[in-house]
mmCIF file of C-alpha atoms and ligand atoms in Angstrom:
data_model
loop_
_atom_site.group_PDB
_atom_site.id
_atom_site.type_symbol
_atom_site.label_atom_id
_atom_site.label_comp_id
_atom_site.label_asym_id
_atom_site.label_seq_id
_atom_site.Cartn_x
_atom_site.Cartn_y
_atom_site.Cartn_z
ATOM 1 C CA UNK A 1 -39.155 48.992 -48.127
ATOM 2 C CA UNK A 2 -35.637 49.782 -49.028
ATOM 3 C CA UNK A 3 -36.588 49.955 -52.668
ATOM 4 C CA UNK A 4 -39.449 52.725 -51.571
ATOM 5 C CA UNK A 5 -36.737 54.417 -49.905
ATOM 6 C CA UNK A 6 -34.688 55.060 -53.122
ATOM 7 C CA UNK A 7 -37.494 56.571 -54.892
ATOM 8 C CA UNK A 8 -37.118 60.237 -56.040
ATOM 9 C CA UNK A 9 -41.025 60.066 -55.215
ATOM 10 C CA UNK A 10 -41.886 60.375 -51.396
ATOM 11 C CA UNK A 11 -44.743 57.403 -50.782
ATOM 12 C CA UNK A 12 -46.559 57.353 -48.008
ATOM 13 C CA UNK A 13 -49.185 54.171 -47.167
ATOM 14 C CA UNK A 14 -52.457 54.314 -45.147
ATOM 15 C CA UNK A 15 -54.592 51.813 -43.427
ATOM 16 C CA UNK A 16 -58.400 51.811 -44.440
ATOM 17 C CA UNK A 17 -58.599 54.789 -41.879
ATOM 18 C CA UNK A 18 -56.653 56.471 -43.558
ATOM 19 C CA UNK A 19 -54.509 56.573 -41.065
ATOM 20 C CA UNK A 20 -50.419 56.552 -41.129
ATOM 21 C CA UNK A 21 -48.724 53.346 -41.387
ATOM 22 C CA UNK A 22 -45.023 54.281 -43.008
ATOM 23 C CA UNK A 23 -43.598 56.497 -45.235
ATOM 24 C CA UNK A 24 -40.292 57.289 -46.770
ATOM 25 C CA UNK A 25 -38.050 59.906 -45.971
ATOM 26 C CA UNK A 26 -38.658 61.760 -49.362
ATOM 27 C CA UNK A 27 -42.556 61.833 -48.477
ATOM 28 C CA UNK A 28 -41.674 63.239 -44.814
ATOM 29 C CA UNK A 29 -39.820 66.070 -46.274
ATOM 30 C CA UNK A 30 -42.502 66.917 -48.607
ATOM 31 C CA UNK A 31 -45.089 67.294 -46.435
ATOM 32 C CA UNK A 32 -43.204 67.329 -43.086
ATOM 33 C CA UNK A 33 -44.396 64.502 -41.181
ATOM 34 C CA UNK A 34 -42.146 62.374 -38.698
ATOM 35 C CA UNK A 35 -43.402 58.798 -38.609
ATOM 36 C CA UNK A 36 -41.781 57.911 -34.730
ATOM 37 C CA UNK A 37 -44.750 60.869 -33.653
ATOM 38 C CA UNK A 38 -47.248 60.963 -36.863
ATOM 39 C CA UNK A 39 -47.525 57.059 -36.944
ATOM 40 C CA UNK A 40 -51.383 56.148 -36.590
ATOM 41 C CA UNK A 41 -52.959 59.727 -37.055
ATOM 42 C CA UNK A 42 -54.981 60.373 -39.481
ATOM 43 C CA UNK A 43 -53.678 61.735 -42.712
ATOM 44 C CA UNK A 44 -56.053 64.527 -42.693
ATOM 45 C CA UNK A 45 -54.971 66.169 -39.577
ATOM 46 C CA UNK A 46 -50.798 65.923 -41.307
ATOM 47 C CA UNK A 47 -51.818 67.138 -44.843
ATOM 48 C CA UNK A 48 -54.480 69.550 -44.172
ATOM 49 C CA UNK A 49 -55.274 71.167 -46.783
ATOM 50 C CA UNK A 50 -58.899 71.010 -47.636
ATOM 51 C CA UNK A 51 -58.244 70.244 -51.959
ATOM 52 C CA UNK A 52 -56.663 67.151 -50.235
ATOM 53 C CA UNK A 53 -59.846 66.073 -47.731
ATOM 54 C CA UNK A 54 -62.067 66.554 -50.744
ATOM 55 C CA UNK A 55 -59.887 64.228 -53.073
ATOM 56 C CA UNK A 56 -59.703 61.572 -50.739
ATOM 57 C CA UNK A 57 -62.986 61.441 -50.531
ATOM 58 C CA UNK A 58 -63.508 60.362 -54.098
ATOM 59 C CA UNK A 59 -62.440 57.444 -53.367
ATOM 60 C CA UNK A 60 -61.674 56.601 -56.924
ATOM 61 C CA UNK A 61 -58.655 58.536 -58.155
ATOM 62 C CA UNK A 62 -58.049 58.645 -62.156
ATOM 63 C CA UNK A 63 -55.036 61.458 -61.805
ATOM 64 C CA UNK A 64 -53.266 63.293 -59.226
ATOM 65 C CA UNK A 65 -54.016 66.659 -57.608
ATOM 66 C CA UNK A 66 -51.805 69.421 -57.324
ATOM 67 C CA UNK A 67 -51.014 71.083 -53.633
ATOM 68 C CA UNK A 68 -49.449 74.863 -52.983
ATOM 69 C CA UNK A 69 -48.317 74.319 -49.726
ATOM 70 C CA UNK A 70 -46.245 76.946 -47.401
ATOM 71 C CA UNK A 71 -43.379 75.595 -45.816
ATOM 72 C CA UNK A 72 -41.036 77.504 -43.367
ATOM 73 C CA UNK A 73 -42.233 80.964 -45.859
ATOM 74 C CA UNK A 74 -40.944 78.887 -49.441
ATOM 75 C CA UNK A 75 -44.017 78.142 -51.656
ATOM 76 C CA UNK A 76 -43.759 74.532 -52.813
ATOM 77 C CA UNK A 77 -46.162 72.985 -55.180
ATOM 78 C CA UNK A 78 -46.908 68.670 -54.893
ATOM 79 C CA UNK A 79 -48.343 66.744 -56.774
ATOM 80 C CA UNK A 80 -50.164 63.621 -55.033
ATOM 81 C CA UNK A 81 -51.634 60.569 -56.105
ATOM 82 C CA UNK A 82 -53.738 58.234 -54.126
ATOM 83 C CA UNK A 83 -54.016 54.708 -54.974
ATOM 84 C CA UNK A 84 -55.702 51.775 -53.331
ATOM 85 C CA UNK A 85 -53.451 48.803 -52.245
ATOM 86 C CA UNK A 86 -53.075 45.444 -50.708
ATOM 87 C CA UNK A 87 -56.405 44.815 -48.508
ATOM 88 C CA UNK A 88 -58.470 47.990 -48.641
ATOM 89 C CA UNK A 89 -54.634 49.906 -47.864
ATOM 90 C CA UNK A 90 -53.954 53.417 -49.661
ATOM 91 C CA UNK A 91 -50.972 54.380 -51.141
ATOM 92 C CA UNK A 92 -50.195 57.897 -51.480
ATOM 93 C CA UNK A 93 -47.430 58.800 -53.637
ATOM 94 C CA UNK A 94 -46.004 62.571 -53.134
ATOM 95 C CA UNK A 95 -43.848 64.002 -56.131
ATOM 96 C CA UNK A 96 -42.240 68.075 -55.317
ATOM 97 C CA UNK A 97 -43.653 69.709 -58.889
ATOM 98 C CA UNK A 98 -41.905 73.608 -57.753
ATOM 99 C CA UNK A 99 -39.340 73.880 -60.226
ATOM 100 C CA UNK A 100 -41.601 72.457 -62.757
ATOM 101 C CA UNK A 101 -44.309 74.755 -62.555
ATOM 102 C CA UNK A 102 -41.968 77.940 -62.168
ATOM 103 C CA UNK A 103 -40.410 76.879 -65.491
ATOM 104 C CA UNK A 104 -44.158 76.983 -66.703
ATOM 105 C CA UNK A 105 -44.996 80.670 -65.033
ATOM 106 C CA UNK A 106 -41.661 81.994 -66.465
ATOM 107 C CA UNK A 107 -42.587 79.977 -70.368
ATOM 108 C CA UNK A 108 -46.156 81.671 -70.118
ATOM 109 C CA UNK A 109 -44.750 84.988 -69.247
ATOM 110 C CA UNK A 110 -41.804 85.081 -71.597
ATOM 111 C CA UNK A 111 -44.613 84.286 -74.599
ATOM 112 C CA UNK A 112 -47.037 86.548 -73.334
ATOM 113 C CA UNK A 113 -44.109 89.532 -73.524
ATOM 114 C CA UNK A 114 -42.441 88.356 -76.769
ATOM 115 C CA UNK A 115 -46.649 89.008 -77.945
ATOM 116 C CA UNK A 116 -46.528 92.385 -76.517
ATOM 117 C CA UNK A 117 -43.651 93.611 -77.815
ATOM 118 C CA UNK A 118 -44.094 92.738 -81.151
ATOM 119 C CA UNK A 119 -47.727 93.836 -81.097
ATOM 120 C CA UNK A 120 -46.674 97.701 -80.074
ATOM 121 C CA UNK A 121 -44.357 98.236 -83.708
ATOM 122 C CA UNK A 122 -47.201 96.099 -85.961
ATOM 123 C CA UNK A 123 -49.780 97.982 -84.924
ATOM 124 C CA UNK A 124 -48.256 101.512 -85.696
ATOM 125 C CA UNK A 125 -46.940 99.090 -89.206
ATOM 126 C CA UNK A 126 -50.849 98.288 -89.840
ATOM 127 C CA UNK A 127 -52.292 101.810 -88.793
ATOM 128 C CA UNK A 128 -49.615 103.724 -91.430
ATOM 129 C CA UNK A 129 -50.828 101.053 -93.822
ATOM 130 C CA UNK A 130 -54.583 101.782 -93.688
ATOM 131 C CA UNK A 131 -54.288 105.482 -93.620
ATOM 132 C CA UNK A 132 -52.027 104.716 -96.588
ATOM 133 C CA UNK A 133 -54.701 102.477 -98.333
ATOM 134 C CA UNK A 134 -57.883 104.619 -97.170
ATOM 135 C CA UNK A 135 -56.790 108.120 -97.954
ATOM 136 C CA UNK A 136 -57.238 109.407 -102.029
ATOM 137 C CA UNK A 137 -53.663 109.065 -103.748
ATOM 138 C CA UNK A 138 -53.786 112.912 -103.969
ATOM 139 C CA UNK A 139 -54.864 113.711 -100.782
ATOM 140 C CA UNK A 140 -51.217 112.981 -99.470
ATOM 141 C CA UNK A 141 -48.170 114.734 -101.322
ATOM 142 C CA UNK A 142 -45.190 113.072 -101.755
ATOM 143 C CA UNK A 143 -43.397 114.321 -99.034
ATOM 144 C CA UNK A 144 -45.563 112.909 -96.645
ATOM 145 C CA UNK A 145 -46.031 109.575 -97.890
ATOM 146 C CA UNK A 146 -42.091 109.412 -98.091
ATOM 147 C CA UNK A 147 -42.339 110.100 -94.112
ATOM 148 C CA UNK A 148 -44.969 107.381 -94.101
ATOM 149 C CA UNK A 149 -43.067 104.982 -95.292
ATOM 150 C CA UNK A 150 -39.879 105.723 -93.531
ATOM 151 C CA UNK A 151 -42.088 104.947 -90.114
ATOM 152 C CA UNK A 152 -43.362 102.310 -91.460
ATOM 153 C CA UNK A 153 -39.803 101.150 -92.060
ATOM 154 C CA UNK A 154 -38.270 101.949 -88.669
ATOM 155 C CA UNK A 155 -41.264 99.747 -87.059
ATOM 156 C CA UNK A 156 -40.661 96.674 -89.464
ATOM 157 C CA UNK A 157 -36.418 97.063 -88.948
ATOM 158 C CA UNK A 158 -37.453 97.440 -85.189
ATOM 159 C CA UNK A 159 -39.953 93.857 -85.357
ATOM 160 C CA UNK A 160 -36.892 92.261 -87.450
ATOM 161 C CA UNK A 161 -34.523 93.208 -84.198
ATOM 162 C CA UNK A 162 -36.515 91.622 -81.909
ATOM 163 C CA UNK A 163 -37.021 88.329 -83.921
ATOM 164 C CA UNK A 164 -33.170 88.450 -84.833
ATOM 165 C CA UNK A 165 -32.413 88.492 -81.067
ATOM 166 C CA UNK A 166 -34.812 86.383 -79.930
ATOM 167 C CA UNK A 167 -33.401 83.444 -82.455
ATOM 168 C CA UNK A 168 -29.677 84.508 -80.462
ATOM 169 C CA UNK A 169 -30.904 84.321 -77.360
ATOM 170 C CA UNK A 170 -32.752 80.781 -77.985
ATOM 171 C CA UNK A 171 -29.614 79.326 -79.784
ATOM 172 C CA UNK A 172 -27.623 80.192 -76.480
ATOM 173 C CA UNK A 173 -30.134 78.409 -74.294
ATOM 174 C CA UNK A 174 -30.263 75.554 -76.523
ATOM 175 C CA UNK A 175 -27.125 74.418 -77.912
ATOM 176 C CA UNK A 176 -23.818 73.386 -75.696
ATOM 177 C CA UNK A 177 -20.987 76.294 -75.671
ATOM 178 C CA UNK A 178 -18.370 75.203 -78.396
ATOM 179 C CA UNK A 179 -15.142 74.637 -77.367
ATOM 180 C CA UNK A 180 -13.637 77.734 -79.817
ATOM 181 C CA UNK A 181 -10.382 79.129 -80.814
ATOM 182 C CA UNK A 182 -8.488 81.489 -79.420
ATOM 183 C CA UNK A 183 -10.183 84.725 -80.901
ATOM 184 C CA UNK A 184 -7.541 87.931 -80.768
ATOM 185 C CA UNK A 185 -9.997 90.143 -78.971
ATOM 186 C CA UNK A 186 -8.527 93.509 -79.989
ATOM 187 C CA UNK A 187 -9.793 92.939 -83.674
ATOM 188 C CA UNK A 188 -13.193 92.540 -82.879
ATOM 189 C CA UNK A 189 -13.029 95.285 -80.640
ATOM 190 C CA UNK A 190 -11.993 97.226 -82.751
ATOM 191 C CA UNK A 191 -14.462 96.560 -85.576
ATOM 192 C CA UNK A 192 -17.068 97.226 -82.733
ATOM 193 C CA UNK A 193 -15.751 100.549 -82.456
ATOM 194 C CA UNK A 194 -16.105 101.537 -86.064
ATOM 195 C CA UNK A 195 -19.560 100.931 -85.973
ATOM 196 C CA UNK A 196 -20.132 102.333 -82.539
ATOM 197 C CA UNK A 197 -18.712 105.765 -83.972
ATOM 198 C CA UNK A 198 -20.875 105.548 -86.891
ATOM 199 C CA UNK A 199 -23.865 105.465 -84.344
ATOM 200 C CA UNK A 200 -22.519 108.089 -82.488
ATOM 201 C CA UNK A 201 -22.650 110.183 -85.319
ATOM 202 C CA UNK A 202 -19.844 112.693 -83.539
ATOM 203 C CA UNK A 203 -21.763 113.159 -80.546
ATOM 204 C CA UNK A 204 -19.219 111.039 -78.071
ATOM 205 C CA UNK A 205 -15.841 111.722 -77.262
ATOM 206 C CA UNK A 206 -14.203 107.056 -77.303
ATOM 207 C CA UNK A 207 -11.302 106.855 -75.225
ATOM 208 C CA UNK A 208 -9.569 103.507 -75.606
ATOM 209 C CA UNK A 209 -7.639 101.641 -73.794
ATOM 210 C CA UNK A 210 -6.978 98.379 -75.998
ATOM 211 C CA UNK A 211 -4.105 95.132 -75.444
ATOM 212 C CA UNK A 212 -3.205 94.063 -78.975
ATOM 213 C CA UNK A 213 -2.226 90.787 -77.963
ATOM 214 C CA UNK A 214 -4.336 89.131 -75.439
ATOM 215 C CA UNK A 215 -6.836 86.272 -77.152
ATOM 216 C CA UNK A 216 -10.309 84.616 -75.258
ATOM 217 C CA UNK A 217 -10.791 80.977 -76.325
ATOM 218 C CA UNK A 218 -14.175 81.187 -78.095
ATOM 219 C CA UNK A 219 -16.872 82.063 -79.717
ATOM 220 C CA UNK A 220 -16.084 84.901 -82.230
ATOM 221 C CA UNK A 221 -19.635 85.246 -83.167
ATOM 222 C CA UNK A 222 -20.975 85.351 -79.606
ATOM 223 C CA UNK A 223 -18.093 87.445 -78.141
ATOM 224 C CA UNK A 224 -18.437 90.170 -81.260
ATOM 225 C CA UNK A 225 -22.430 90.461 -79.731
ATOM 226 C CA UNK A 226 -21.752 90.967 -76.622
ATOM 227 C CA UNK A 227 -18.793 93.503 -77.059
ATOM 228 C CA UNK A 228 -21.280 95.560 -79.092
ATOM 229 C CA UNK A 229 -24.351 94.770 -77.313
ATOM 230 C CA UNK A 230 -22.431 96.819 -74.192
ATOM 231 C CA UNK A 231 -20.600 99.265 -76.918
ATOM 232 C CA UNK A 232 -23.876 100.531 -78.446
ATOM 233 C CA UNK A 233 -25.221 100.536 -74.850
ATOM 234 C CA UNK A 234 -23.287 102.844 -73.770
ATOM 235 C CA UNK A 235 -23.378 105.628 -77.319
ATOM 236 C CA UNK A 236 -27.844 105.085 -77.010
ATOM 237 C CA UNK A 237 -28.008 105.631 -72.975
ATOM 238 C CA UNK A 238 -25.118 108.368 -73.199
ATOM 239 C CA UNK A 239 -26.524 112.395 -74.039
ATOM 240 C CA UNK A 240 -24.288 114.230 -76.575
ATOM 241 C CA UNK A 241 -20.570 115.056 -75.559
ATOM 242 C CA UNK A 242 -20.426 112.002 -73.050
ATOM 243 C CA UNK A 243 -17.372 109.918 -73.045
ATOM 244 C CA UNK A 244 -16.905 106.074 -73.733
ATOM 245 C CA UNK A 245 -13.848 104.314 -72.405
ATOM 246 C CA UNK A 246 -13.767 101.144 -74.176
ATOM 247 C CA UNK A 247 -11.307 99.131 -72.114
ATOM 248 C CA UNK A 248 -9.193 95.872 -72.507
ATOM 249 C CA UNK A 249 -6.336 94.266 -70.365
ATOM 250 C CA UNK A 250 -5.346 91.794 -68.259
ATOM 251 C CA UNK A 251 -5.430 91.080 -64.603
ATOM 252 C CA UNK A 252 -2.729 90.140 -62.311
ATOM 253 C CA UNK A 253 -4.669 87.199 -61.761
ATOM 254 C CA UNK A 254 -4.014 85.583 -65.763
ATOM 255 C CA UNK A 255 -7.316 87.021 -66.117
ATOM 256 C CA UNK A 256 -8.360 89.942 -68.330
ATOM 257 C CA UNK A 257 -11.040 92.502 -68.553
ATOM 258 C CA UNK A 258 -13.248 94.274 -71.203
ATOM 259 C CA UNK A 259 -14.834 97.441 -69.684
ATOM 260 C CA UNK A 260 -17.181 100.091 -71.448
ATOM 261 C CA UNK A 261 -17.670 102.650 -69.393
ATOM 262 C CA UNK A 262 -19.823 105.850 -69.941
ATOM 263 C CA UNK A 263 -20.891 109.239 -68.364
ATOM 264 C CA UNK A 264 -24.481 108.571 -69.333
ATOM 265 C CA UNK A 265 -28.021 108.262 -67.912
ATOM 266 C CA UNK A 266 -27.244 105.818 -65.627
ATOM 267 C CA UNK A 267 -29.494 103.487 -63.772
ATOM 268 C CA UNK A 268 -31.218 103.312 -60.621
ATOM 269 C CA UNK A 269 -30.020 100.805 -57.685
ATOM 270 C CA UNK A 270 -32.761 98.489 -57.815
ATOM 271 C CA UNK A 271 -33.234 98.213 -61.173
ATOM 272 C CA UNK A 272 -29.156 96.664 -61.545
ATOM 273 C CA UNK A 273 -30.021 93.873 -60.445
ATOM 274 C CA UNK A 274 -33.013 93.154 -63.191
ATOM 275 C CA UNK A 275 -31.069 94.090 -65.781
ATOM 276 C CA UNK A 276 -30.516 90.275 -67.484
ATOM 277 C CA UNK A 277 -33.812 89.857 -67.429
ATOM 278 C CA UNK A 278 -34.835 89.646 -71.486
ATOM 279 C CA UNK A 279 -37.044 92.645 -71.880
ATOM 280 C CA UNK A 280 -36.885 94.508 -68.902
ATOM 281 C CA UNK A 281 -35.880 98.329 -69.731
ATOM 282 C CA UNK A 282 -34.691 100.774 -66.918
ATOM 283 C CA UNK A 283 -35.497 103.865 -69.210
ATOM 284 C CA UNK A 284 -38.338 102.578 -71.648
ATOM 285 C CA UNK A 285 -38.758 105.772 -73.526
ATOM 286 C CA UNK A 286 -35.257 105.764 -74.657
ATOM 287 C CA UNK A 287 -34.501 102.147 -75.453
ATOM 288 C CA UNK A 288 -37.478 102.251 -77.949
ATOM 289 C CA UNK A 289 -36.748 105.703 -79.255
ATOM 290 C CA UNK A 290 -33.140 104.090 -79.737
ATOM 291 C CA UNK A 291 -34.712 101.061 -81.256
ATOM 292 C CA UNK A 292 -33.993 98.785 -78.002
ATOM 293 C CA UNK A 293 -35.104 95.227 -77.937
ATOM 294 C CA UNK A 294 -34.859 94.511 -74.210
ATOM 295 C CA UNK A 295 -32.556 91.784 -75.095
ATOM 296 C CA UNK A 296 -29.123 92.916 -75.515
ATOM 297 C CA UNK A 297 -27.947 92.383 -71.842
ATOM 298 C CA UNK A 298 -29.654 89.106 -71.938
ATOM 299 C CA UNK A 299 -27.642 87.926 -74.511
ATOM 300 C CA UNK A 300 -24.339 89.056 -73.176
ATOM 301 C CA UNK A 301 -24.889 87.763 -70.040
ATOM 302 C CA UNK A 302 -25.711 84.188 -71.488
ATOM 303 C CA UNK A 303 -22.154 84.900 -73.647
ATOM 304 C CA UNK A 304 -20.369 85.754 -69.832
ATOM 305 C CA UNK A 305 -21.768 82.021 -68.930
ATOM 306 C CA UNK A 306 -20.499 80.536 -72.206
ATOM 307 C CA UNK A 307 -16.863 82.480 -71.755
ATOM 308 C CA UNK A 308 -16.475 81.778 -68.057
ATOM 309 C CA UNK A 309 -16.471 85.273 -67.821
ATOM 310 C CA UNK A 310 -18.440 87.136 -65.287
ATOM 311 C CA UNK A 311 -20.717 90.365 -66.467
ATOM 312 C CA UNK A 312 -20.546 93.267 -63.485
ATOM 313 C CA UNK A 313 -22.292 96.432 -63.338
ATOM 314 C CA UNK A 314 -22.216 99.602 -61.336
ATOM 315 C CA UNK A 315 -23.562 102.645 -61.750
ATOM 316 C CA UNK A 316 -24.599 105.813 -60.037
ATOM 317 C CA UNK A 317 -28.238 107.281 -61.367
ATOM 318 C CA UNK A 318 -27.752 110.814 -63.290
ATOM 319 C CA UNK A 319 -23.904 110.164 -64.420
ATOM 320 C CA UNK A 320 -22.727 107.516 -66.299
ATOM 321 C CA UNK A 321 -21.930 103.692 -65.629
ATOM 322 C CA UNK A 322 -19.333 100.696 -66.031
ATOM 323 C CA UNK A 323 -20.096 97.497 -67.787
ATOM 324 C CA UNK A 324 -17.130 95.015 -67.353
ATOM 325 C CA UNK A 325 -16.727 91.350 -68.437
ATOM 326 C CA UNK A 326 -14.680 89.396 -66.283
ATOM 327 C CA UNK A 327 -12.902 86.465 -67.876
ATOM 328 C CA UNK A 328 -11.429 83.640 -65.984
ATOM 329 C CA UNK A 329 -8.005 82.578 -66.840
ATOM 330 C CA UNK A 330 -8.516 79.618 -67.919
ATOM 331 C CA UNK A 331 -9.911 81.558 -71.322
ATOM 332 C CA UNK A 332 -7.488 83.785 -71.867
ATOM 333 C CA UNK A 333 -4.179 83.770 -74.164
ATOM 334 C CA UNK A 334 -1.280 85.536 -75.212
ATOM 335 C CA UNK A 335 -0.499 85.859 -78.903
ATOM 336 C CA UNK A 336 3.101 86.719 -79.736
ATOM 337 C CA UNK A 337 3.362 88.670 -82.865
ATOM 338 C CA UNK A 338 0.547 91.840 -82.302
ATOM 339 C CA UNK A 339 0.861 92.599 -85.625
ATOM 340 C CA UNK A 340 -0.123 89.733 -87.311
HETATM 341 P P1 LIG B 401 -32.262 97.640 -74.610
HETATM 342 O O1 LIG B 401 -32.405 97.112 -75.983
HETATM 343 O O2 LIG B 401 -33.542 98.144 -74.032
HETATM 344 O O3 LIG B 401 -31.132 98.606 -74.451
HETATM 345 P P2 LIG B 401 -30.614 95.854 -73.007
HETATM 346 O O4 LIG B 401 -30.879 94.456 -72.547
HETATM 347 O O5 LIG B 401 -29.407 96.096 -73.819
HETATM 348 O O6 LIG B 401 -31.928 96.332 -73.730
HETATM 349 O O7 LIG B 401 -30.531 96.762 -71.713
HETATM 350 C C1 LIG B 401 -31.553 96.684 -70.736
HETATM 351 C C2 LIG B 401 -31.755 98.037 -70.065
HETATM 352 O O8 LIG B 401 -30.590 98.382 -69.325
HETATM 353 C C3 LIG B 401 -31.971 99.173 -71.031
HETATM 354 O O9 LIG B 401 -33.327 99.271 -71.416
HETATM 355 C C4 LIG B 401 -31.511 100.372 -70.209
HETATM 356 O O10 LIG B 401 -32.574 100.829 -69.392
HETATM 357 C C5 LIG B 401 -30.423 99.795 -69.304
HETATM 358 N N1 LIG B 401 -29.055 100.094 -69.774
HETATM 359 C C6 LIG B 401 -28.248 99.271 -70.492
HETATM 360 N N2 LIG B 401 -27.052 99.834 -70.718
HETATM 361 C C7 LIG B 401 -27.078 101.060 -70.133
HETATM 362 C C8 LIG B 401 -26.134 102.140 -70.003
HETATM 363 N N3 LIG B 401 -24.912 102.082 -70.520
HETATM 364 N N4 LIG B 401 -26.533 103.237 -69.301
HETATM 365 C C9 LIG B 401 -27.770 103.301 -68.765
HETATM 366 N N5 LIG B 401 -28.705 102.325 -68.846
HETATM 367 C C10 LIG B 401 -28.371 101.217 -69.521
#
């Protein structure tokens, strides 16, 4: 029985009664029986379920059946498989399918939103396009088909973001972080701020705060996203005239920070915490009028992991927030010459 023992199944076997003869400790855990008391009872007064009394009483088993049980308040789901074995014996192997199935509920749901949210911009796409097809060339002037197709535009750009994201998001799930090079963070920071003022359009007053010499041993490509992903953040959930500090330096630890910190919207206490989570949107209505995919804290966050940096946010509903990536010392290092 010592081989049973190191099983990462728990197997439990039954007389012709169906009643307990042994069982290893994996199976007690999953179902919570303890042979020195549960020895000789009947397996149907331990597992009680009634799916379970109504498979055993097939009495021919091709595949196994799957148990929710309740345990101490945690849902666990397990999968069991009864066998006959030796002289008119039963063996009844347990296997603990939680994590398994949660990874399913979280794969059907992820599809299921990546469906709806590219369904919203194709169906405005397809309705501009019919009207566009239906209506008499000179029924619309020229001004207003111009406007059509600008829409029409802005929903196919949006569609584009959302599949451009997506392929980010899976390549960070998929592929081991790269060792890098040291990337000399200031310069991409800086880049990010060109085209953050170009979004802004004048409306923000950027206050910056930016070391010239400290590096982050990296990804260039992955840090640039997630410096901007928390730079553009800040300009589309910030009303005219709010101010963006964009923030870089090092801690007294050998560490170093990158901050973005705004006197916008801000968000809610309880929806901080759900923030990471690819597609959810505190303020809907503005991340699609801003052309928001839901995504872009979902990437950076995945970049944090990559970096061994750690992504922190606070924020007080009605004025403004702080964004900050916290990178371990291990990543960080000090380039000499600034100017270079
Ligand atoms: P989106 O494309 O919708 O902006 P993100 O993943 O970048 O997606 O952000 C998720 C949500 O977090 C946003 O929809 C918004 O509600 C909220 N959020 C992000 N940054 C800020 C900010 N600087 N101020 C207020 N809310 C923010």
């Amino acid at each position: 029985m010592m081989a049973a023992e190191a099983l990462p199944d728990g197997a439990i076997t039954l007389s012709e009664g169906m009643e307990l003869q042994w069982c290893n400790q994996t199976a007690s855990e999953h179902i919570g029986l303890n042979l020195a008391t549960d020895r000789h009872h009947s397996i149907f007064n331990i597992l009680r379920a009634p799916e379970f009394a109504h498979y055993a009483q097939q009495r021919e088993w091709e595949g196994p059946l799957l148990l929710h049980l309740e345990k101490e308040g945690i849902d666990k789901s397990l999968s069991v498989q009864l066998t006959r074995y030796g002289f008119g014996q039963f063996l009844l192997v347990t296997r603990d399918v939680t994590q398994v199935e949660k990874l399913e509920t979280t794969r059907k749901d992820f599809v299921a939103n990546v469906s709806h949210e590219l369904r919203t911009p194709l169906t405005v796409l397809l309705g501009f396009l019919e009207t566009l097809r239906e209506l008499p060339v000179e029924s619309i002037s020229d001004e207003q088909r111009d406007r059509y197709e600008q829409m029409m535009l802005e929903q196919a750009q949006h569609m584009q973001a959302i599949v451009a994201d997506l392929l980010t998001l899976s390549t960070l799930e998929s592929s081991l972080p790269t060792e890098g090079r040291p990337v000399r963070m200031s310069q991409i920071i800086n880049q990010a701020l060109e085209q953050a003022k170009v979004l802004s359009d004048g409306e923000h007053i950027f206050i910056e705060n930016i070391d010239s010499s400290l590096c982050i041993v990296g990804s260039e490509n992955e840090l640039t996203s997630a410096i901007s992903n928390l730079l553009t953040n800040a300009i589309r959930y910030t009303p005219k005239d709010g101010t963006i500090t964009v923030s870089w330096f090092p801690t007294e630890d050998g560490g170093a920070i990158y901050s973005v910190e705004d006197t916008g919207i801000g968000i809610a206490p309880q929806d901080i915490p759900r923030l990471t989570e690819r597609f959810y949107r505190a303020d809907k209505g503005r991340s699609r009028a801003t052309g928001g995919t839901g995504l872009g804290l979902a990437i950076t966050r995945h970049v944090a992991v990559r970096h061994n940096a750690e992504l922190s946010i606070q924020s007080r509903f009605g004025s403004g927030s702080l964004f900050m990536l916290r990178f371990a010392p291990l990543r960080v290092r000090q380039i000499e010459e600034p100017n270079l």
